[in-house]
Amino acid sequence: MTQGLITRARICAGGRSTPARRVEDTMSLSRKDMLGIRDLSREEIVLILDTAESFKEISDRTIKKVPTLRGKTVITLFFEASTRTRTSFEIAAKRLSADTINISASASSVVKGETLIDTARNLESMHPDIIVIRHSAAGAAHILAGLLEQSIINAGDGAHEHPTQALLDMLTIREKKGKIEGLRVAIVGDIAHSRVARSNIYGLTKMGAQVVVCGPAMMIPRDIERMGVTVRRTMNDAIRDADVVMMLRMQLERQQENLFPSLREYAQQFSLNRDNIKRAKDDVIVMHPGPINRGVEITPEIADGPHSVILEQVTNGVAVRMALLYLLSGGSK
Amino acid sequence: MEKKKVVMDAEGIERSLTRMAHEILERNKGTDNLIIIGIRKGGVSLGERLCEKISAIEGTEVMSGSLDITLHRDDVLTTGKRPPIGKTYIPFPLDHKKVVLVDDVLFTGRTIRAAMDALMDFGRPERIQLAVLIDRGHRELPIRADFIGGTLPSSLWENISVNMTDDRSMDEVVIEEG
């Protein structure tokens, strides 16, 4: 269809105008897989966020479904525990009318000793279109991407990357603050073992934010500054004047590795509470990828308080995953 | 070598829209339950103009919205690039409403098929009518417009664009060889 070249979207009664920063007519995502934020350009990130923003409205409809991915099959292959991410991918795929099959390690042939590659080859023979994988080994999604024709989406690989989490975080930040560039973002917790931190650092620095990281010394990688971030030793320094504070889940299983003395001591030094949050900007937003350990990295009053956008992150997760499933589907790769 | 010809100027568009606004009111016997929905992107500003005219004629405020049909297109996954997704803005249920869909150019009819499918997810409208500024023929589906600004027989290789400007003085419909 022909379309007006200079038309402008505006609604006459009770309407609102669409933002002018969209890159919609100039960009497309021409890649087979979504393995990490590190590979993405700033323009690709903006395209995904813009697309997700449009997809959000579908989840508010009475009939929360569009026919776009009819006849496509999405397999979620989870070798690690997950509620949020797996459910979010499944809902996203279903709202686009794709068929979804969920496989978790405990209920699959993995317990019978099948290797990742054999599992993947067998799934491929059933002709799915997209495979979403979470695995405890860094690079697992890359291995599948190199091996299979299908589009692979990394839903978390070891301590490496968790791209969809970073994208939904960036969508939430952009929605709340109107921009990402120039914002001061503090990421607090176990930076060394966090794929969420890594993906967010790649994404946020690409988008022009100033990222500060903070956590126990044993949990800060030595060369982290090379990623373009600043290290702060104390919570107070880290969150001073922050626009965004992103708390990471304390991975309780790390305590056995003696990376920090005790949970109580960790909470005393690195939890976000009503006292130290005062050092951040008045309109600071508090984020957490979930699941939260109440009273460890974040006090309940902050997690449930007015600055918290934790549940909005979850809502945005569905929109971001719909956008990715759409952008990676069909056509030329 | 591109030949470009203006087939409707700003005044012509304005007069057509005024006539269409009156026709819409006549057919629907006023503005009760009337909703104007522009199809992104070309139909949105036209829908907005029609909405203003209708509201001015009747002295009532008519609700309007915009609809992005990309996700309902029948070629959405078969074209090379994934088409961009625009925002749909229909913050009200369409049950029992008389919906006037607005688009700039009616061509194959596939956009309108997609739009009708999309609308059904917002409720069960009492009826859906179609208003277009230009009907250029070449239908591939059994679809026709209820309100037409102008009919413009065209060749398949010609390109018709409706250009709407903010101050309205440079509005035009142009036909050019592709």
Short mmCIF file of C-alpha atoms in Angstrom, two decimals:
data_model
loop_
_atom_site.label_atom_id
_atom_site.label_comp_id
_atom_site.label_asym_id
_atom_site.label_seq_id
_atom_site.Cartn_x
_atom_site.Cartn_y
_atom_site.Cartn_z
CA MET A 1 0.00 0.00 0.00
CA THR A 2 1.13 3.50 -0.62
CA GLN A 3 1.45 5.63 2.44
CA GLY A 4 1.71 9.31 3.15
CA LEU A 5 5.28 10.51 3.36
CA ILE A 6 4.81 13.32 5.80
CA THR A 7 1.76 12.11 7.69
CA ARG A 8 1.81 12.55 11.41
CA ALA A 9 0.06 10.38 13.94
CA ARG A 10 -2.11 12.38 16.27
CA ILE A 11 -5.50 11.61 17.75
CA CYS A 12 -8.09 14.32 17.86
CA ALA A 13 -10.20 13.41 20.87
CA GLY A 14 -8.35 12.58 24.07
CA GLY A 15 -5.37 11.45 22.11
CA ARG A 16 -1.63 11.48 22.57
CA SER A 17 1.10 11.82 20.04
CA THR A 18 3.61 9.13 19.24
CA PRO A 19 7.23 9.83 20.15
CA ALA A 20 9.42 11.08 17.35
CA ARG A 21 12.50 9.10 18.32
CA ARG A 22 11.41 5.86 16.67
CA VAL A 23 13.83 4.40 14.17
CA GLU A 24 11.14 2.25 12.66
CA ASP A 25 11.51 2.95 8.97
CA THR A 26 15.24 2.64 8.75
CA MET A 27 16.21 -0.48 10.66
CA SER A 28 15.61 -4.16 10.82
CA LEU A 29 17.12 -6.86 12.93
CA SER A 30 18.96 -9.07 10.48
CA ARG A 31 20.35 -11.82 12.62
CA LYS A 32 19.34 -15.41 13.18
CA ASP A 33 19.89 -15.57 16.93
CA MET A 34 19.77 -13.45 20.06
CA LEU A 35 22.76 -14.62 22.05
CA GLY A 36 23.88 -11.56 23.96
CA ILE A 37 23.79 -7.80 24.25
CA ARG A 38 27.50 -7.60 23.49
CA ASP A 39 26.87 -8.30 19.78
CA LEU A 40 24.08 -5.74 19.44
CA SER A 41 24.45 -2.26 18.05
CA ARG A 42 22.81 0.70 19.72
CA GLU A 43 20.39 0.94 16.77
CA GLU A 44 19.37 -2.70 17.19
CA ILE A 45 18.68 -2.14 20.88
CA VAL A 46 16.53 0.90 20.07
CA LEU A 47 14.63 -1.09 17.43
CA ILE A 48 13.89 -3.90 19.91
CA LEU A 49 12.77 -1.45 22.59
CA ASP A 50 10.54 0.49 20.15
CA THR A 51 8.97 -2.74 18.93
CA ALA A 52 8.41 -3.91 22.51
CA GLU A 53 6.77 -0.61 23.36
CA SER A 54 4.20 -1.20 20.61
CA PHE A 55 3.66 -4.80 21.73
CA LYS A 56 2.85 -3.76 25.30
CA GLU A 57 -0.64 -2.64 24.36
CA ILE A 58 -1.63 -6.15 23.19
CA SER A 59 -1.44 -7.43 26.77
CA ASP A 60 -4.03 -4.81 27.83
CA ARG A 61 -6.65 -6.00 25.31
CA THR A 62 -9.61 -8.20 26.15
CA ILE A 63 -8.36 -10.67 23.58
CA LYS A 64 -4.63 -10.75 24.23
CA LYS A 65 -3.59 -12.40 21.02
CA VAL A 66 -2.50 -11.53 17.50
CA PRO A 67 -2.16 -14.09 14.69
CA THR A 68 1.36 -13.13 13.61
CA LEU A 69 3.28 -16.32 14.48
CA ARG A 70 0.50 -18.75 13.60
CA GLY A 71 2.02 -22.08 12.64
CA LYS A 72 5.39 -21.34 14.25
CA THR A 73 6.72 -23.53 17.03
CA VAL A 74 8.76 -22.23 19.96
CA ILE A 75 10.58 -24.66 22.24
CA THR A 76 11.82 -23.48 25.61
CA LEU A 77 14.67 -25.66 26.82
CA PHE A 78 15.53 -24.91 30.44
CA PHE A 79 18.42 -26.70 32.11
CA GLU A 80 18.18 -24.38 35.12
CA ALA A 81 15.30 -23.46 37.39
CA SER A 82 13.14 -20.55 36.29
CA THR A 83 9.61 -19.32 36.84
CA ARG A 84 9.62 -15.81 35.50
CA THR A 85 11.69 -16.17 32.37
CA ARG A 86 10.17 -19.42 31.15
CA THR A 87 6.60 -18.30 31.81
CA SER A 88 7.32 -14.94 30.22
CA PHE A 89 8.63 -16.55 27.03
CA GLU A 90 5.67 -18.90 26.92
CA ILE A 91 3.13 -16.10 27.37
CA ALA A 92 4.94 -13.99 24.78
CA ALA A 93 4.87 -16.81 22.22
CA LYS A 94 1.21 -17.61 22.92
CA ARG A 95 0.13 -13.97 22.55
CA LEU A 96 1.68 -14.12 19.08
CA SER A 97 -0.22 -17.39 18.34
CA ALA A 98 2.88 -19.58 18.20
CA ASP A 99 2.74 -23.12 19.59
CA THR A 100 4.96 -23.60 22.59
CA ILE A 101 6.58 -26.64 24.11
CA ASN A 102 8.44 -26.40 27.40
CA ILE A 103 11.20 -28.79 28.29
CA SER A 104 12.93 -28.61 31.64
CA ALA A 105 16.01 -30.62 32.49
CA SER A 106 14.45 -32.53 35.35
CA ALA A 107 11.72 -33.90 33.09
CA SER A 108 13.82 -34.65 30.04
CA SER A 109 16.29 -37.20 28.74
CA VAL A 110 19.05 -35.09 30.25
CA VAL A 111 18.56 -37.05 33.45
CA LYS A 112 19.17 -40.18 31.38
CA GLY A 113 22.57 -38.83 30.34
CA GLU A 114 21.81 -37.29 26.96
CA THR A 115 24.22 -34.51 25.96
CA LEU A 116 23.09 -30.98 25.13
CA ILE A 117 24.05 -31.48 21.51
CA ASP A 118 22.09 -34.74 21.19
CA THR A 119 19.07 -33.17 22.83
CA ALA A 120 19.28 -30.24 20.44
CA ARG A 121 19.68 -32.43 17.35
CA ASN A 122 16.63 -34.43 18.34
CA LEU A 123 14.56 -31.30 18.90
CA GLU A 124 15.70 -29.98 15.54
CA SER A 125 14.32 -33.06 13.84
CA MET A 126 10.87 -32.02 15.00
CA HIS A 127 11.20 -28.75 13.06
CA PRO A 128 10.66 -26.03 15.60
CA ASP A 129 11.26 -22.44 14.48
CA ILE A 130 12.77 -20.90 17.58
CA ILE A 131 14.56 -22.50 20.52
CA VAL A 132 14.90 -20.60 23.78
CA ILE A 133 17.63 -22.04 25.98
CA ARG A 134 18.82 -21.53 29.54
CA HIS A 135 21.87 -23.46 30.65
CA SER A 136 24.36 -23.28 33.51
CA ALA A 137 27.28 -23.35 31.08
CA ALA A 138 28.42 -20.08 29.51
CA GLY A 139 28.27 -20.42 25.74
CA ALA A 140 25.56 -23.09 25.63
CA ALA A 141 23.31 -20.92 23.46
CA HIS A 142 26.23 -20.14 21.13
CA ILE A 143 26.90 -23.84 20.65
CA LEU A 144 23.28 -24.45 19.61
CA ALA A 145 23.27 -21.39 17.37
CA GLY A 146 26.28 -22.68 15.46
CA LEU A 147 24.82 -26.15 15.19
CA LEU A 148 21.17 -25.61 14.32
CA GLU A 149 19.26 -23.80 11.61
CA GLN A 150 16.67 -22.56 14.05
CA SER A 151 16.78 -19.17 15.72
CA ILE A 152 18.26 -19.50 19.19
CA ILE A 153 17.42 -17.13 22.02
CA ASN A 154 19.70 -17.12 25.03
CA ALA A 155 17.61 -17.08 28.20
CA GLY A 156 20.70 -17.11 30.39
CA ASP A 157 23.97 -19.02 30.01
CA GLY A 158 26.00 -19.47 33.17
CA ALA A 159 27.53 -16.22 34.39
CA HIS A 160 27.79 -14.98 30.81
CA GLU A 161 24.72 -13.19 29.42
CA HIS A 162 20.97 -12.84 29.90
CA PRO A 163 20.06 -10.55 27.02
CA THR A 164 16.27 -10.50 27.40
CA GLN A 165 16.61 -9.41 31.05
CA ALA A 166 18.84 -6.49 30.06
CA LEU A 167 16.43 -5.49 27.30
CA LEU A 168 13.43 -5.51 29.62
CA ASP A 169 15.46 -3.52 32.16
CA MET A 170 16.36 -0.95 29.51
CA LEU A 171 12.74 -0.77 28.37
CA THR A 172 11.64 -0.12 31.96
CA ILE A 173 14.30 2.55 32.45
CA ARG A 174 13.44 4.28 29.17
CA GLU A 175 9.74 4.17 29.99
CA LYS A 176 10.24 5.64 33.48
CA LYS A 177 12.97 8.17 32.68
CA GLY A 178 12.20 8.95 29.04
CA LYS A 179 15.80 8.16 28.05
CA ILE A 180 18.81 6.05 29.00
CA GLU A 181 21.63 8.30 27.85
CA GLY A 182 23.25 10.29 30.64
CA LEU A 183 21.51 8.43 33.47
CA ARG A 184 23.46 7.28 36.49
CA VAL A 185 22.82 3.59 37.09
CA ALA A 186 24.14 1.69 40.13
CA ILE A 187 24.30 -2.11 39.93
CA VAL A 188 24.82 -3.68 43.35
CA GLY A 189 25.56 -7.27 44.33
CA ASP A 190 27.49 -10.25 43.07
CA ILE A 191 28.73 -8.69 39.84
CA ALA A 192 31.19 -11.50 39.11
CA HIS A 193 28.60 -14.25 38.92
CA SER A 194 25.77 -12.22 37.45
CA ARG A 195 24.77 -12.61 33.82
CA VAL A 196 22.14 -9.96 34.46
CA ALA A 197 24.85 -7.46 35.46
CA ARG A 198 27.02 -8.34 32.48
CA SER A 199 24.24 -7.96 29.91
CA ASN A 200 23.05 -4.74 31.51
CA ILE A 201 26.56 -3.29 31.56
CA TYR A 202 26.95 -4.00 27.84
CA GLY A 203 23.56 -2.53 27.06
CA LEU A 204 23.54 0.48 29.34
CA THR A 205 27.03 1.64 28.37
CA LYS A 206 26.13 1.28 24.68
CA MET A 207 23.08 3.44 25.31
CA GLY A 208 25.21 6.10 27.00
CA ALA A 209 24.41 5.58 30.69
CA GLN A 210 27.03 5.96 33.42
CA VAL A 211 27.23 2.64 35.20
CA VAL A 212 28.55 2.22 38.73
CA VAL A 213 29.02 -1.26 40.21
CA CYS A 214 29.31 -2.19 43.86
CA GLY A 215 29.55 -5.36 45.93
CA PRO A 216 31.83 -7.39 48.19
CA ALA A 217 35.42 -7.28 46.92
CA MET A 218 35.39 -11.00 46.11
CA MET A 219 32.39 -10.46 43.85
CA ILE A 220 33.81 -7.67 41.71
CA PRO A 221 35.85 -8.93 38.74
CA ARG A 222 39.29 -7.37 38.72
CA ASP A 223 39.18 -5.86 35.25
CA ILE A 224 35.57 -4.77 35.34
CA GLU A 225 36.53 -1.14 34.55
CA ARG A 226 37.42 -2.29 31.05
CA MET A 227 33.71 -2.70 30.45
CA GLY A 228 33.31 1.04 30.90
CA VAL A 229 32.00 1.08 34.47
CA THR A 230 33.18 2.65 37.72
CA VAL A 231 33.68 0.56 40.88
CA ARG A 232 32.53 1.88 44.26
CA ARG A 233 33.37 0.04 47.47
CA THR A 234 30.49 1.20 49.62
CA MET A 235 26.78 1.29 49.07
CA ASN A 236 26.61 4.97 50.00
CA ASP A 237 29.13 5.92 47.33
CA ALA A 238 27.54 3.69 44.74
CA ILE A 239 24.01 4.99 44.94
CA ARG A 240 24.80 8.67 45.48
CA ASP A 241 22.78 10.69 42.93
CA ALA A 242 21.66 7.52 41.14
CA ASP A 243 18.69 7.69 38.76
CA VAL A 244 18.43 3.91 38.80
CA VAL A 245 19.49 1.39 41.43
CA MET A 246 19.57 -2.18 40.20
CA MET A 247 19.88 -4.72 43.01
CA LEU A 248 21.07 -8.21 42.10
CA ARG A 249 19.87 -11.39 43.74
CA MET A 250 22.31 -12.68 46.32
CA GLN A 251 22.93 -16.17 45.06
CA LEU A 252 22.72 -17.94 48.39
CA GLU A 253 24.53 -20.98 47.04
CA ARG A 254 27.67 -18.80 46.79
CA GLN A 255 27.97 -18.69 50.53
CA GLN A 256 29.47 -22.16 50.49
CA GLU A 257 32.25 -20.83 48.32
CA ASN A 258 33.27 -18.47 51.14
CA LEU A 259 32.96 -15.42 48.93
CA PHE A 260 31.43 -13.48 51.79
CA PRO A 261 31.33 -14.17 55.53
CA SER A 262 27.65 -14.24 56.34
CA LEU A 263 24.30 -13.19 54.97
CA ARG A 264 23.80 -10.87 57.90
CA GLU A 265 27.05 -9.08 57.21
CA TYR A 266 26.19 -8.88 53.52
CA ALA A 267 22.81 -7.39 54.32
CA GLN A 268 24.36 -4.85 56.66
CA GLN A 269 26.73 -3.60 53.99
CA PHE A 270 24.95 -4.06 50.71
CA SER A 271 21.22 -4.10 51.18
CA LEU A 272 19.11 -1.27 49.86
CA ASN A 273 17.10 0.23 52.70
CA ARG A 274 15.21 3.35 53.61
CA ASP A 275 18.32 5.07 54.94
CA ASN A 276 20.75 4.63 52.11
CA ILE A 277 18.16 5.15 49.38
CA LYS A 278 18.02 8.81 50.47
CA ARG A 279 21.42 9.30 48.87
CA ALA A 280 20.00 8.54 45.45
CA LYS A 281 17.98 11.08 43.46
CA ASP A 282 14.46 11.79 44.76
CA ASP A 283 12.88 10.12 41.74
CA VAL A 284 15.20 7.10 41.75
CA ILE A 285 13.75 3.84 40.46
CA VAL A 286 14.63 0.56 42.15
CA MET A 287 14.96 -2.54 40.02
CA HIS A 288 15.57 -6.21 40.72
CA PRO A 289 15.59 -9.11 38.26
CA GLY A 290 13.93 -11.43 40.78
CA PRO A 291 13.52 -13.63 42.64
CA ILE A 292 14.17 -11.28 45.55
CA ASN A 293 15.60 -12.33 48.89
CA ARG A 294 13.64 -10.04 51.18
CA GLY A 295 15.85 -8.72 53.94
CA VAL A 296 19.08 -9.73 52.21
CA GLU A 297 19.79 -7.48 49.23
CA ILE A 298 16.67 -5.38 49.61
CA THR A 299 14.38 -4.58 52.54
CA PRO A 300 10.68 -5.36 52.06
CA GLU A 301 9.70 -1.69 52.47
CA ILE A 302 11.91 -0.75 49.51
CA ALA A 303 10.89 -3.74 47.39
CA ASP A 304 7.22 -2.84 47.87
CA GLY A 305 7.76 0.90 48.13
CA PRO A 306 7.00 3.77 45.75
CA HIS A 307 10.40 3.70 44.02
CA SER A 308 10.16 0.03 43.13
CA VAL A 309 9.44 -0.91 39.51
CA ILE A 310 10.10 -4.61 40.06
CA LEU A 311 6.69 -5.80 38.89
CA GLU A 312 6.69 -3.46 35.92
CA GLN A 313 9.94 -5.14 34.88
CA VAL A 314 8.04 -8.42 34.74
CA THR A 315 5.27 -6.88 32.60
CA ASN A 316 7.85 -5.41 30.25
CA GLY A 317 9.54 -8.81 30.02
CA VAL A 318 6.59 -10.20 28.08
CA ALA A 319 6.63 -7.27 25.65
CA VAL A 320 10.38 -7.52 25.04
CA ARG A 321 10.15 -11.26 24.40
CA MET A 322 7.22 -10.76 22.02
CA ALA A 323 9.30 -8.20 20.15
CA LEU A 324 12.25 -10.58 19.86
CA LEU A 325 10.16 -13.55 18.76
CA TYR A 326 8.62 -11.32 16.11
CA LEU A 327 11.86 -9.75 14.91
CA LEU A 328 13.65 -13.12 14.68
CA SER A 329 10.84 -14.94 12.86
CA GLY A 330 10.56 -15.86 9.23
CA GLY A 331 11.81 -14.04 6.16
CA SER A 332 15.45 -13.70 5.25
CA LYS A 333 18.01 -13.94 7.95
CA MET B 1 12.87 8.95 -14.94
CA GLU B 2 9.95 9.45 -12.65
CA LYS B 3 6.86 11.27 -13.78
CA LYS B 4 4.97 12.83 -10.93
CA LYS B 5 1.49 14.27 -11.20
CA VAL B 6 -0.61 15.93 -8.53
CA VAL B 7 -4.11 14.53 -8.85
CA MET B 8 -5.69 16.19 -5.82
CA ASP B 9 -4.51 19.37 -4.10
CA ALA B 10 -5.10 20.69 -0.59
CA GLU B 11 -8.43 22.29 -1.46
CA GLY B 12 -9.64 19.17 -3.22
CA ILE B 13 -8.74 17.01 -0.22
CA GLU B 14 -10.46 19.44 2.13
CA ARG B 15 -13.68 19.43 0.06
CA SER B 16 -13.68 15.64 -0.23
CA LEU B 17 -13.25 15.24 3.51
CA THR B 18 -16.08 17.72 4.20
CA ARG B 19 -18.40 15.77 1.91
CA MET B 20 -17.34 12.44 3.45
CA ALA B 21 -17.96 13.81 6.95
CA HIS B 22 -21.52 14.74 5.96
CA GLU B 23 -22.06 11.34 4.32
CA ILE B 24 -20.84 9.55 7.43
CA LEU B 25 -23.25 11.57 9.58
CA GLU B 26 -26.13 10.99 7.18
CA ARG B 27 -25.55 7.24 6.97
CA ASN B 28 -25.15 6.84 10.73
CA LYS B 29 -27.91 9.30 11.65
CA GLY B 30 -25.64 11.42 13.84
CA THR B 31 -22.76 10.61 16.13
CA ASP B 32 -24.35 8.18 18.60
CA ASN B 33 -21.91 5.30 19.21
CA LEU B 34 -19.78 6.52 16.33
CA ILE B 35 -16.04 5.86 16.49
CA ILE B 36 -13.44 6.86 13.91
CA ILE B 37 -10.37 4.64 13.64
CA GLY B 38 -7.48 5.54 11.36
CA ILE B 39 -5.28 2.77 9.97
CA ARG B 40 -1.60 3.49 10.56
CA LYS B 41 0.07 5.27 9.17
CA GLY B 42 -1.69 6.92 6.24
CA GLY B 43 -5.18 6.75 7.67
CA VAL B 44 -4.43 8.30 11.04
CA SER B 45 -4.22 11.96 10.08
CA LEU B 46 -7.18 11.57 7.69
CA GLY B 47 -9.22 9.95 10.46
CA GLU B 48 -8.29 12.79 12.73
CA ARG B 49 -9.45 15.39 10.16
CA LEU B 50 -12.72 13.54 9.58
CA CYS B 51 -13.22 13.34 13.32
CA GLU B 52 -12.68 17.10 13.69
CA LYS B 53 -15.11 17.86 10.89
CA ILE B 54 -17.80 15.55 12.21
CA SER B 55 -17.39 16.91 15.73
CA ALA B 56 -17.63 20.48 14.41
CA ILE B 57 -20.72 19.82 12.30
CA GLU B 58 -22.64 18.09 15.08
CA GLY B 59 -21.16 19.97 18.02
CA THR B 60 -20.36 16.76 19.85
CA GLU B 61 -17.04 15.09 20.56
CA VAL B 62 -16.49 11.93 18.55
CA MET B 63 -14.03 9.35 19.85
CA SER B 64 -11.18 8.29 17.65
CA GLY B 65 -8.30 5.88 17.69
CA SER B 66 -5.53 4.48 15.57
CA LEU B 67 -4.84 0.92 14.51
CA ASP B 68 -1.60 -0.71 13.44
CA ILE B 69 -2.42 -3.75 11.30
CA THR B 70 1.10 -5.09 10.75
CA LEU B 71 0.68 -8.08 13.05
CA HIS B 72 -2.46 -9.12 11.16
CA ARG B 73 -0.96 -8.80 7.67
CA ASP B 74 -1.00 -11.97 5.58
CA ASP B 75 2.56 -11.33 4.36
CA VAL B 76 4.10 -10.28 7.67
CA LEU B 77 6.54 -13.19 7.85
CA THR B 78 7.12 -13.67 4.15
CA THR B 79 8.60 -10.30 3.22
CA GLY B 80 12.35 -9.93 3.62
CA LYS B 81 12.39 -7.54 6.54
CA ARG B 82 10.11 -7.66 9.56
CA PRO B 83 7.91 -4.61 9.11
CA PRO B 84 8.07 -2.12 12.01
CA ILE B 85 5.24 -2.24 14.50
CA GLY B 86 3.43 0.99 15.26
CA LYS B 87 1.26 1.76 18.23
CA THR B 88 -2.40 0.91 18.35
CA TYR B 89 -4.50 3.31 20.38
CA ILE B 90 -8.02 2.03 21.02
CA PRO B 91 -8.53 2.57 24.76
CA PHE B 92 -12.25 1.78 24.71
CA PRO B 93 -14.31 -1.35 23.99
CA LEU B 94 -15.89 -1.48 20.55
CA ASP B 95 -18.97 -3.46 21.59
CA HIS B 96 -22.14 -2.04 20.00
CA LYS B 97 -20.19 0.76 18.31
CA LYS B 98 -20.43 1.98 14.74
CA VAL B 99 -16.81 1.99 13.64
CA VAL B 100 -15.64 3.97 10.63
CA LEU B 101 -12.26 2.67 9.48
CA VAL B 102 -10.22 5.28 7.65
CA ASP B 103 -7.35 4.71 5.23
CA ASP B 104 -5.68 6.86 2.62
CA VAL B 105 -5.65 4.56 -0.41
CA LEU B 106 -7.82 1.49 -1.03
CA PHE B 107 -5.89 -0.91 -3.27
CA THR B 108 -5.86 -4.72 -2.95
CA GLY B 109 -8.13 -4.75 0.10
CA ARG B 110 -5.70 -6.84 2.12
CA THR B 111 -5.00 -4.04 4.59
CA ILE B 112 -8.72 -3.70 5.26
CA ARG B 113 -9.11 -7.46 5.79
CA ALA B 114 -6.30 -7.29 8.34
CA ALA B 115 -7.82 -4.22 9.99
CA MET B 116 -11.23 -5.88 10.38
CA ASP B 117 -9.63 -8.94 11.96
CA ALA B 118 -7.65 -6.73 14.32
CA LEU B 119 -10.75 -4.71 15.32
CA MET B 120 -12.64 -7.83 16.35
CA ASP B 121 -10.14 -8.29 19.21
CA PHE B 122 -11.42 -5.07 20.77
CA GLY B 123 -15.04 -6.17 21.06
CA ARG B 124 -18.00 -6.77 18.76
CA PRO B 125 -18.82 -3.60 16.85
CA GLU B 126 -22.39 -3.16 15.65
CA ARG B 127 -21.04 -2.36 12.21
CA ILE B 128 -17.82 -1.44 10.48
CA GLN B 129 -17.76 1.02 7.61
CA LEU B 130 -14.84 2.01 5.43
CA ALA B 131 -13.81 5.52 4.42
CA VAL B 132 -10.91 6.07 2.00
CA LEU B 133 -9.58 9.19 0.34
CA ILE B 134 -8.59 7.39 -2.87
CA ASP B 135 -9.93 4.17 -4.38
CA ARG B 136 -7.38 3.04 -6.96
CA GLY B 137 -8.95 -0.29 -7.91
CA HIS B 138 -7.14 -3.64 -8.31
CA ARG B 139 -8.97 -5.40 -5.50
CA GLU B 140 -7.79 -8.89 -4.58
CA LEU B 141 -10.46 -9.46 -1.93
CA PRO B 142 -14.22 -8.82 -1.96
CA ILE B 143 -14.02 -5.48 -0.17
CA ARG B 144 -15.48 -2.07 -1.05
CA ALA B 145 -15.49 1.36 0.57
CA ASP B 146 -18.60 3.06 1.98
CA PHE B 147 -17.23 6.58 1.72
CA ILE B 148 -14.81 7.56 -1.04
CA GLY B 149 -12.99 10.85 -1.61
CA GLY B 150 -12.15 10.10 -5.20
CA THR B 151 -11.79 7.17 -7.58
CA LEU B 152 -8.51 7.03 -9.41
CA PRO B 153 -8.10 4.27 -11.99
CA SER B 154 -4.41 3.38 -11.94
CA SER B 155 -1.91 0.94 -13.38
CA LEU B 156 -0.32 -1.60 -11.10
CA TRP B 157 3.12 -0.09 -11.62
CA GLU B 158 2.03 3.36 -10.60
CA ASN B 159 2.50 4.60 -7.09
CA ILE B 160 -0.12 6.73 -5.38
CA SER B 161 0.75 8.64 -2.26
CA VAL B 162 -1.31 10.86 -0.03
CA ASN B 163 0.90 13.48 1.59
CA MET B 164 -0.59 15.29 4.53
CA THR B 165 1.23 18.23 6.07
CA ASP B 166 0.81 19.77 9.50
CA ASP B 167 -0.39 23.17 8.30
CA ARG B 168 -2.59 21.51 5.65
CA SER B 169 -1.64 23.97 2.91
CA MET B 170 0.61 21.53 1.07
CA ASP B 171 -1.62 18.46 1.27
CA GLU B 172 -1.67 16.55 -1.98
CA VAL B 173 -2.36 13.25 -3.66
CA VAL B 174 0.31 12.37 -6.22
CA ILE B 175 0.59 9.63 -8.77
CA GLU B 176 3.97 8.61 -10.10
CA GLU B 177 5.39 5.86 -12.22
CA GLY B 178 7.21 3.35 -10.08
#
